[in-house]
Structures are given as structure tokens and as C-alpha cells.
PDB file of C-alpha atoms and ligand atoms in Angstrom:
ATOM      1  CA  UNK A  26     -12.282   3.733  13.589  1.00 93.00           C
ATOM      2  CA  UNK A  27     -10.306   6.899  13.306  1.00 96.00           C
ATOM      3  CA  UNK A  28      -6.312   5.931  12.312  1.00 97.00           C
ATOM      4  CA  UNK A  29      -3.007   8.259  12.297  1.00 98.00           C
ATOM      5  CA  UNK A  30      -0.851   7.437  10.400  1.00 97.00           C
ATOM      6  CA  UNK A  31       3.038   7.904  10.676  1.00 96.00           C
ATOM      7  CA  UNK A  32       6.411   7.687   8.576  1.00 94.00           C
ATOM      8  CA  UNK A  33       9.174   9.205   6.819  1.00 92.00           C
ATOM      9  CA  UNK A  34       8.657   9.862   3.174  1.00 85.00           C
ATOM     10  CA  UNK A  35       9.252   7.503   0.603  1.00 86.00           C
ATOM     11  CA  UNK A  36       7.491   5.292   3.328  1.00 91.00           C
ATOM     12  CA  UNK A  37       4.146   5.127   1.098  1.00 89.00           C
ATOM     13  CA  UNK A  38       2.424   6.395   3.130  1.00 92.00           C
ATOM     14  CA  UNK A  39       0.311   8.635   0.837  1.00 91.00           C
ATOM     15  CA  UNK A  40      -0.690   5.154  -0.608  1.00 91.00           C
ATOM     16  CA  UNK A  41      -1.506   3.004   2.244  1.00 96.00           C
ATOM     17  CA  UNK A  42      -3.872   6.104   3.124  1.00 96.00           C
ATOM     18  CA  UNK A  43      -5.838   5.735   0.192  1.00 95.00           C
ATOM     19  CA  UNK A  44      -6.171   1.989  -0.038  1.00 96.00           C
ATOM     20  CA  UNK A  45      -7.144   2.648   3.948  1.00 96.00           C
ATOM     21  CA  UNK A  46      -9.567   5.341   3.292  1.00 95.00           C
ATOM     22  CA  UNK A  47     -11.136   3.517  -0.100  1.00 94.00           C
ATOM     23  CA  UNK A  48     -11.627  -0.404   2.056  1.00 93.00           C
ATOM     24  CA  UNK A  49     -12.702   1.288   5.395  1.00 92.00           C
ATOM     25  CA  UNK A  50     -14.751   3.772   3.998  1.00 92.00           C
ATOM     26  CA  UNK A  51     -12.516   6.397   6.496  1.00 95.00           C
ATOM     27  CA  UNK A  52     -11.988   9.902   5.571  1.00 96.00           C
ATOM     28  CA  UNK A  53      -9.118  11.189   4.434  1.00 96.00           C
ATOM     29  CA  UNK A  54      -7.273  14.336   5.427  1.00 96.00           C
ATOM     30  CA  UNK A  55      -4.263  14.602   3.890  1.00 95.00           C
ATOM     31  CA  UNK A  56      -2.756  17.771   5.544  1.00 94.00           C
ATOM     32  CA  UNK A  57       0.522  18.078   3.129  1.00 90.00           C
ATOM     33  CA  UNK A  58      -1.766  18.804  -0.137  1.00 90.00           C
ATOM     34  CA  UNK A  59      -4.010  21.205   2.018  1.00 93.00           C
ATOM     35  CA  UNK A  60      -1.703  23.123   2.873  1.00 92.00           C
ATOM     36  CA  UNK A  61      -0.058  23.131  -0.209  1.00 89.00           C
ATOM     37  CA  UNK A  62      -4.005  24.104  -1.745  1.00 92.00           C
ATOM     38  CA  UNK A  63      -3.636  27.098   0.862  1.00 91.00           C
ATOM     39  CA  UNK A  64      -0.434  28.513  -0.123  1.00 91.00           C
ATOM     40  CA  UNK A  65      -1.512  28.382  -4.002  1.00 90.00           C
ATOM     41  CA  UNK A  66      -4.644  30.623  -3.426  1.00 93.00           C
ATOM     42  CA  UNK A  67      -5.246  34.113  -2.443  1.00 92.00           C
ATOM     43  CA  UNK A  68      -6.526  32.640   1.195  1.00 87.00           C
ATOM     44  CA  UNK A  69      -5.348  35.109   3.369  1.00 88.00           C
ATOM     45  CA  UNK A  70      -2.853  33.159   5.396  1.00 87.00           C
ATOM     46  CA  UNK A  71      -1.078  32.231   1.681  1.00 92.00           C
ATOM     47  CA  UNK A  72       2.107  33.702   2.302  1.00 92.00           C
ATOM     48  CA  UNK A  73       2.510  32.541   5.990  1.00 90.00           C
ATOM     49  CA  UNK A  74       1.753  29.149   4.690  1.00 91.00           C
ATOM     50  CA  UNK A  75       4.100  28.958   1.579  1.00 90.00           C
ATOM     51  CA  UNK A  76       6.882  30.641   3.575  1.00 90.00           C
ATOM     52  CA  UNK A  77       6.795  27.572   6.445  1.00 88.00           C
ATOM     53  CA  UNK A  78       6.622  24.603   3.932  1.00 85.00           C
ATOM     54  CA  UNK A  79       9.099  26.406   1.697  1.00 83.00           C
ATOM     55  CA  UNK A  80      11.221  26.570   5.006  1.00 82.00           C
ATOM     56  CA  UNK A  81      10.513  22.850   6.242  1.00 77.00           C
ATOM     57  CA  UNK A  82       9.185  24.132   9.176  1.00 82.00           C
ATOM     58  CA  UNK A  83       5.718  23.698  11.184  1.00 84.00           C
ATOM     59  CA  UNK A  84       2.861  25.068  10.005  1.00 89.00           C
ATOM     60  CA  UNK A  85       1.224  27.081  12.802  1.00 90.00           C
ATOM     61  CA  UNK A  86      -0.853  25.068  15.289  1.00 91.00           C
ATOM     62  CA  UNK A  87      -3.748  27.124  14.904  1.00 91.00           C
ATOM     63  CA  UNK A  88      -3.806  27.048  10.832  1.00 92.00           C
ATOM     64  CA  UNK A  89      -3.662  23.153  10.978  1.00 94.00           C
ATOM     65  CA  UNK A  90      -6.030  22.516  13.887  1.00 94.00           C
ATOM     66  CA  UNK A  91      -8.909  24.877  12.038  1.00 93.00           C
ATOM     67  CA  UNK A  92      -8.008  22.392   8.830  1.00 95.00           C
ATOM     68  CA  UNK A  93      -8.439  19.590  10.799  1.00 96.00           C
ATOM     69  CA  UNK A  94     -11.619  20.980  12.850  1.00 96.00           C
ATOM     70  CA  UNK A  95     -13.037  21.830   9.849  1.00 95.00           C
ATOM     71  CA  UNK A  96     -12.875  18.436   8.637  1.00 96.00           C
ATOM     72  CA  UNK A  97     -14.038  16.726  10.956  1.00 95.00           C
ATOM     73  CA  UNK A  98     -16.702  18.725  11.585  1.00 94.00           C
ATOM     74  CA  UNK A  99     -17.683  18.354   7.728  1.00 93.00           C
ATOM     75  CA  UNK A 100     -17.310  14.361   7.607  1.00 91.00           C
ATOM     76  CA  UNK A 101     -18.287  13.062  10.953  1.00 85.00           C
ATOM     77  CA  UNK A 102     -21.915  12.108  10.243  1.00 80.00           C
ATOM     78  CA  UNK A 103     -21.070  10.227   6.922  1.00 76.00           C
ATOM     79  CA  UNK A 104     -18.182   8.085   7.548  1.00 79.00           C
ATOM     80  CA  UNK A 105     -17.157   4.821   9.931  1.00 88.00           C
ATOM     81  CA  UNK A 106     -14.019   6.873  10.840  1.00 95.00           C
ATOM     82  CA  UNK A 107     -11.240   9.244   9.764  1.00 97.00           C
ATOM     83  CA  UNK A 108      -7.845   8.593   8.672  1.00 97.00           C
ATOM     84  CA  UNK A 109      -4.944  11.504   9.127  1.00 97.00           C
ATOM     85  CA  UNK A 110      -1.962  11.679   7.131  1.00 96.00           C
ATOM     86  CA  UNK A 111       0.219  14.400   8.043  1.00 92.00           C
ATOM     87  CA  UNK A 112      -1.172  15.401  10.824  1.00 94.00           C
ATOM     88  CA  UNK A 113      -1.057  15.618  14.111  1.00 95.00           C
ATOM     89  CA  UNK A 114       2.716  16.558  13.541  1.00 91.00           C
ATOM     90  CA  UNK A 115       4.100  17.376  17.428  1.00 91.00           C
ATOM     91  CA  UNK A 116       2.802  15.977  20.951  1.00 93.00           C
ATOM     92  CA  UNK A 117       0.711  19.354  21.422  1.00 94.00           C
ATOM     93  CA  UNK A 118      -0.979  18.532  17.888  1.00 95.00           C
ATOM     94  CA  UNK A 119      -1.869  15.247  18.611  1.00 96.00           C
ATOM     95  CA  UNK A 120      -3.394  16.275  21.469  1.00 96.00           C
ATOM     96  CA  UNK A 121      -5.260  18.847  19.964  1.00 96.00           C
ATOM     97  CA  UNK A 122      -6.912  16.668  17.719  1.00 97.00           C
ATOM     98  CA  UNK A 123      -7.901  13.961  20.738  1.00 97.00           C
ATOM     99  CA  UNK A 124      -9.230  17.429  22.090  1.00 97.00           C
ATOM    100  CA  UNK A 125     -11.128  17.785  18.889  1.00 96.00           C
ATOM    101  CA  UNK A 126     -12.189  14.073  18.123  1.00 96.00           C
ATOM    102  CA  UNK A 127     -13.279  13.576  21.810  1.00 96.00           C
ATOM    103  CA  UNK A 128     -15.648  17.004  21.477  1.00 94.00           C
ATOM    104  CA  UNK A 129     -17.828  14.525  18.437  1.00 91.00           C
ATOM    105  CA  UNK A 130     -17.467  11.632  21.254  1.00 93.00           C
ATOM    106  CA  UNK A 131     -14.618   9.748  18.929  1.00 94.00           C
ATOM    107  CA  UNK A 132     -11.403   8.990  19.616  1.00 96.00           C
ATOM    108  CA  UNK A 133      -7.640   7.877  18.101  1.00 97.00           C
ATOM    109  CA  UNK A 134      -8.207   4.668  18.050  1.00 96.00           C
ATOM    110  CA  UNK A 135      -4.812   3.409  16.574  1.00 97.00           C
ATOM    111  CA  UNK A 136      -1.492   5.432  15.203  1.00 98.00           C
ATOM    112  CA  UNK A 137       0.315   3.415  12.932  1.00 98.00           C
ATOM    113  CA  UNK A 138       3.753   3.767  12.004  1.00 97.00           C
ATOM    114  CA  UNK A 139       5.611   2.726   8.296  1.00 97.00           C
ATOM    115  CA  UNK A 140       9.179   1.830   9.460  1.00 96.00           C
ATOM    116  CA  UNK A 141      11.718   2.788   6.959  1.00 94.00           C
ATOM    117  CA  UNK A 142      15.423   2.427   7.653  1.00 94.00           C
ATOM    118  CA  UNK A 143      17.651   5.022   6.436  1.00 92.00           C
ATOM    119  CA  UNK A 144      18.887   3.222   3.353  1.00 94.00           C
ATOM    120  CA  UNK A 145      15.755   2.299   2.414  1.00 93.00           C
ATOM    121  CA  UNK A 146      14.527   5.658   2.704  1.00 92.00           C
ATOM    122  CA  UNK A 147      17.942   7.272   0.302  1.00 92.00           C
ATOM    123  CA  UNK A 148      17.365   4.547  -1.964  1.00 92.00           C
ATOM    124  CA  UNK A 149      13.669   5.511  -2.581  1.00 90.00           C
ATOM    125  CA  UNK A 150      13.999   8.824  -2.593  1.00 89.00           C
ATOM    126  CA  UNK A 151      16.658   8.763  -5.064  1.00 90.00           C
ATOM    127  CA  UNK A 152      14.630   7.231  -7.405  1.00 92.00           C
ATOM    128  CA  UNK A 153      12.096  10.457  -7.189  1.00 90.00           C
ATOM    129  CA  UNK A 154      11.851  12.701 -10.072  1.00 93.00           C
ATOM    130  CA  UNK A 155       9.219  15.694 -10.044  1.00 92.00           C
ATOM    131  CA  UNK A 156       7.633  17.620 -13.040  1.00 94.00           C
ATOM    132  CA  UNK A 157       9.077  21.106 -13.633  1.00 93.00           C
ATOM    133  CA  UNK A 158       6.064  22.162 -14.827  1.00 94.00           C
ATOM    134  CA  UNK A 159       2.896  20.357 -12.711  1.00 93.00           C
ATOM    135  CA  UNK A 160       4.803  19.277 -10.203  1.00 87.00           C
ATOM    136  CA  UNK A 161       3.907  15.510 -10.100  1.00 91.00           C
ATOM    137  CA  UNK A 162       5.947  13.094  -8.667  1.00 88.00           C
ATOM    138  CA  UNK A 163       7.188  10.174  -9.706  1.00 92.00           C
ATOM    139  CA  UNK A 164       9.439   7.213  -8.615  1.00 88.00           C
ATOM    140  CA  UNK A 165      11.354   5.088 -11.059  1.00 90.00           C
ATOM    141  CA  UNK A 166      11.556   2.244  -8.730  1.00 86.00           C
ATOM    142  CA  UNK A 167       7.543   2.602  -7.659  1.00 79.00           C
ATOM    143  CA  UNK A 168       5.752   4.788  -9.893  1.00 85.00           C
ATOM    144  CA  UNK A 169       7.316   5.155 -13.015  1.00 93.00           C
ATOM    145  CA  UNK A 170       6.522   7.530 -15.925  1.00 96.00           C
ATOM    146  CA  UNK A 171       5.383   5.878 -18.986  1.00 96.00           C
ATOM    147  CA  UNK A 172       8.112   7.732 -21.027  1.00 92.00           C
ATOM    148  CA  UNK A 173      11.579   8.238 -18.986  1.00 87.00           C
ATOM    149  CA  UNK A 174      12.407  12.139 -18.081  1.00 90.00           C
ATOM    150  CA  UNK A 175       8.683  12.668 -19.184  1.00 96.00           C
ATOM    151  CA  UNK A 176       5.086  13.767 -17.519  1.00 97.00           C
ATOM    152  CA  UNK A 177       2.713  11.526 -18.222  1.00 97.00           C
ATOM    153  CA  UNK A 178      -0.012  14.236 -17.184  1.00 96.00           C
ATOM    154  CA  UNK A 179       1.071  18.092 -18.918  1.00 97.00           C
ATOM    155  CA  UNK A 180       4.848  16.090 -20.604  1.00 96.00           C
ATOM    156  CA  UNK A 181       6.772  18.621 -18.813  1.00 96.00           C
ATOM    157  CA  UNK A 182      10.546  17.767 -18.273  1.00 96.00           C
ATOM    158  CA  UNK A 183      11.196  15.404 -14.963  1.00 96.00           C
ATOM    159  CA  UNK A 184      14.313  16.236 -12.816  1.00 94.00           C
ATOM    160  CA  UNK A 185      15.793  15.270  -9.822  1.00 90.00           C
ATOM    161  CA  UNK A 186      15.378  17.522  -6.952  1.00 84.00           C
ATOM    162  CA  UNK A 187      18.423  18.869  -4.765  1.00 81.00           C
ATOM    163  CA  UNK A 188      15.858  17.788  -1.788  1.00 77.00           C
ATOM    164  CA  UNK A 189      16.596  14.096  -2.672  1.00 84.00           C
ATOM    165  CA  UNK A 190      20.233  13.832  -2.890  1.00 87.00           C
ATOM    166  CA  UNK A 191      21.344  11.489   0.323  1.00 89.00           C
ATOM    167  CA  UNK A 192      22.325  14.690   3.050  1.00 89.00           C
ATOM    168  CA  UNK A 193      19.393  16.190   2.491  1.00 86.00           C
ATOM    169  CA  UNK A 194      17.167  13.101   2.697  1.00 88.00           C
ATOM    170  CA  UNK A 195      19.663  12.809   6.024  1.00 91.00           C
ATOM    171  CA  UNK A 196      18.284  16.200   7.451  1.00 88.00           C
ATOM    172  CA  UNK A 197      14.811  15.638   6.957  1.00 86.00           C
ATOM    173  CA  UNK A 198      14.777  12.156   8.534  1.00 90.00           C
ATOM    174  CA  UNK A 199      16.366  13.384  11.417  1.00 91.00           C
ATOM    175  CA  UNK A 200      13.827  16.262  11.993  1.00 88.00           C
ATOM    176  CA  UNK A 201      11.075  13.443  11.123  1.00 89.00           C
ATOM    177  CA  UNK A 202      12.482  11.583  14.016  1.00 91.00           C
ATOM    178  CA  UNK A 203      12.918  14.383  16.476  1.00 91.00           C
ATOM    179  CA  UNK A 204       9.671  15.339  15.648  1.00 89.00           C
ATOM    180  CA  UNK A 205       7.596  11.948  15.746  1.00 91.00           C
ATOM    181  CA  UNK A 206       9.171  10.342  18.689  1.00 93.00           C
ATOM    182  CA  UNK A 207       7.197  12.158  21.205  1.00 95.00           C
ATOM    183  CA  UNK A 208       3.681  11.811  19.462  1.00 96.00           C
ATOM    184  CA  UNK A 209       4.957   7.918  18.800  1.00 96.00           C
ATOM    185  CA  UNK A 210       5.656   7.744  22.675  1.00 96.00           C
ATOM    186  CA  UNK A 211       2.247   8.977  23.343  1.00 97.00           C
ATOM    187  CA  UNK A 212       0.468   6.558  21.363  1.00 97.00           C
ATOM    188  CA  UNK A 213       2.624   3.788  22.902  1.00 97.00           C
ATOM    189  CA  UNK A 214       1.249   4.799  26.526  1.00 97.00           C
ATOM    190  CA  UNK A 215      -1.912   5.169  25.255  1.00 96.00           C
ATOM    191  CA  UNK A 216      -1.679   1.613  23.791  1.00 95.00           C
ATOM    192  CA  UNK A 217      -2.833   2.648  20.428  1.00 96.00           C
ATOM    193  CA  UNK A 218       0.497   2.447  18.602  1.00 96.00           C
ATOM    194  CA  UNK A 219       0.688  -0.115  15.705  1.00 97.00           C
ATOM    195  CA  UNK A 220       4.004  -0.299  13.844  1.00 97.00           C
ATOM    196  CA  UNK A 221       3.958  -2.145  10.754  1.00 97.00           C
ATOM    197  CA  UNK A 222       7.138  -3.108   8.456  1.00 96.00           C
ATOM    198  CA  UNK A 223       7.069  -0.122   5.885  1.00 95.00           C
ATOM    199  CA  UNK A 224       9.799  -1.727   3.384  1.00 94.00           C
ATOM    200  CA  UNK A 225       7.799  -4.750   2.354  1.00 93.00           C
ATOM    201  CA  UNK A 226       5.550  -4.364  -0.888  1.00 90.00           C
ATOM    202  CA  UNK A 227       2.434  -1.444  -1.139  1.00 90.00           C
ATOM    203  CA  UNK A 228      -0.152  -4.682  -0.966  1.00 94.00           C
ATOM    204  CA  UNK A 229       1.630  -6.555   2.059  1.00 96.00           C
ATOM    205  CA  UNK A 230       1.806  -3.610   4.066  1.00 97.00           C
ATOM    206  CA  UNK A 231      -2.062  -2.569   3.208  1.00 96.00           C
ATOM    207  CA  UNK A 232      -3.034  -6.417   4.191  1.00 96.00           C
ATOM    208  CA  UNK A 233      -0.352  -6.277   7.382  1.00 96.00           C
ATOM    209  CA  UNK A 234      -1.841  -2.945   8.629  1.00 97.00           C
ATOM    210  CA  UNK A 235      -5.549  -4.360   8.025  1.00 95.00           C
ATOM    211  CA  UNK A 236      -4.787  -7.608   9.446  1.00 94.00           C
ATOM    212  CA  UNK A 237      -3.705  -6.234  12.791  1.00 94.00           C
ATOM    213  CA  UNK A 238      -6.278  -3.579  13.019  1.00 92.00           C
ATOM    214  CA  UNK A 239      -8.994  -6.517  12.516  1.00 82.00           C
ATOM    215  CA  UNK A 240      -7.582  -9.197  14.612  1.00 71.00           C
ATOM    216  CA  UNK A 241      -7.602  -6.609  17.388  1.00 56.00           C
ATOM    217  CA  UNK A 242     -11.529  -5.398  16.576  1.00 53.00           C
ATOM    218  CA  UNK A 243     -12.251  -8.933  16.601  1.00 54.00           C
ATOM    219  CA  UNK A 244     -10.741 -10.252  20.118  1.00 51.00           C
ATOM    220  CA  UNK A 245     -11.282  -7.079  21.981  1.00 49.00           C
ATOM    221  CA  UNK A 246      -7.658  -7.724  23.002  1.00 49.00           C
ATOM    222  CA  UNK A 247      -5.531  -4.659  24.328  1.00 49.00           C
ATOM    223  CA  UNK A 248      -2.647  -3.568  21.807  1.00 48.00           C
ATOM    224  CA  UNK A 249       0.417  -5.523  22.927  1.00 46.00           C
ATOM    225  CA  UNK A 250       2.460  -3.050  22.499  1.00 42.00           C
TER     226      UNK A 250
HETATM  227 ZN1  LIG B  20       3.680  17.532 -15.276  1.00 55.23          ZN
END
């Protein structure tokens, strides 16, 4: 079963990849901290990297689709399925990848989407501190730091980034949005679209997503949505 998986941040969707990748035994490729790996080393597309994340931008189609090829290519003998997280980002990515996936005879079998409203999203996002030093994030409300204003890991100083404060947070769901929709409207013709309520409790959305992609396995029903 290979799953994409959608939402804004502060949607936990980091998370609900894990738990997804650790029961199902999927593979993970979690584009945001490859490309963040890239832009740290003296890889030779570094800079280009580093400058579009810096910027909030796209990442060139080319970088990420090599990334992605890559993994596949790597896990696709060893695993039941894949799971991508942060990634396929636009309509010409996702269909890159069913490009890609189809070339190893797989397929996207469902996109899932974490719904977040907007407050939720500002009130979660508020609660985000990061590490000056490692750069590890934390949530007061979610993930809390055992000491406040502390890293638990290198006990470097934790601050609130300008990122977080409620316009910016404003910006970046809009350019979510505008992004998403059309890879979101895809999936929905292609019957593959699962959206799940993202505001409810890290366990209740793992067993909500799981319970949905089962039930369907098991009847052989087409998505109703
Ligand atoms: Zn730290």
C-alpha cells in the first residue's frame, strides 16, 4: 500500500507518518528533512537547495523527483508499501511520482489529508519553540521540553520563531492551500482521497486513518469519496 500524505503544519503529520510507517511496515520518505540533509552538505546542488527552503519556495522538480526515484528504487523490494510526507508538493509532482511508482508496477493507492482549521493551526503553532543551537522543535502544548526555554538534546536556549507569530502562520497556510488543492482534486477524481479529522488526538487520528484504510482493503469497496 503506498500512502501520501497531506496537511498544513502543526497538523502532525510528521507523527502520523511514523506510527504509519512503524504498524504498516511502509517506507518512509520524508522529503522536508532530505532536503534539509542536502542543503547542510557540500552536495553540489547545496546552495540551490538552502536558498529555496530559506525562501519558502519549491524545490526544483527535478531535485525532488531524483530524491524520490532514488528511494523508491532503494526500498521497493523490502517493504509492503511506501509512505510520502512532503512530497508530491504540486499536480505535476504528483504525477511524476504515479509516473515513477507505476514504472515498479505500484501505484498511489490512497492520499490522505489532516484537516486543520486555521485556529487550530495559530494555536499550535504558537505553542512551537525551536533550539537556537540544534534546531529541535518543540511544542508546549504537544511535545514539551522537560525543562521550560530548555533543549532536552544539546540544552541550547528555546525561542519562538518570527515564522510562528499568527500572519505568518496566515501566509503559509494560504500558499499550503493554493498549493494542495489541485493535487487534493486529483486524488478526489482518482478516488483515492481519504480526509481524516486532523484536530482530534495523535492516537485517534493514527486509529481513524488505519481504520478507514482497512475497512476499505477489507470490502474491496470503492472510496466514497
Ligand atoms: Zn538543541
Amino acid at each position: 500500500m503506498n500512502l501520501v500524505l497531506l496537511g498544513p503544519q502543526g497538523s502532525g503529520k510528521g507523527t502520523q507518518a511514523e506510527l504509519l510507517s512503524h504498524n504498516l511496515g511502509l517506507a518512509y520518505l520524508e522529503m522536508g528533512r532530505v532536503l534539509r540533509s542536502v542543503a547542510n552538505s557540500d552536495n553540489k546542488y547545496a546552495e540551490v537547495v538552502k536558498n529555496t527552503l530559506d525562501r519558502g519556495e519549491l524545490v526544483p522538480d527535478e531535485y525532488v523527483r531524483l530524491i524520490a526515484w532514488d528511494f523508491i528504487n532503494k526500498h521497493q523490494g523490502g517493504v509492503t508499501g511506501f509512505i510520502f510526507d512532503g512530497y508530491p508538493r504540486s499536480l505535476a509532482q504528483y504525477e511524476h511520482l504515479e509516473d515513477m511508482l507505476r514504472k515498479f508496477g505500484k501505484k498511489i493507492d490512497r492520499v490522505i489529508f489532516l484537516k486543520l482549521s486555521e485556529e487550530e493551526t495559530i494555536r499550535r503553532l504558537s505553542a512551537r519553540r525551536i533550539c537556537e543551537k540544534c534546531g529541535e522543535i518543540y511544542n508546549l502544548l504537544t511535545n514539551p521540553p522537560l525543562n521550560m526555554d530548555v533543549c532536552d538534546k544539546c540544552g541550547g536556549n528555546l525561542v519562538f520563531r518570527e515564522d510562528d507569530k499568527p500572519d505568518s502562520i496566515k501566509r503559509r497556510l494560504q500558499i499550503f492551500g493554493e498549493r494542495t488543492k489541485p493535487v487534493w482534486e486529483k486524488a478526489k477524481s482518482e478516488g483515492v482521497a481519504l480526509e481524516i479529522n486532523g484536530e482530534q488526538p495523535i492516537k485517534a487520528v493514527h486509529e481513524e486513518i488505519v481504520n478507514k484504510l482497512t475497512l476499505r482493503l477489507r470490502s474491496g469497496q470503492a472510496p466514497d469519496n
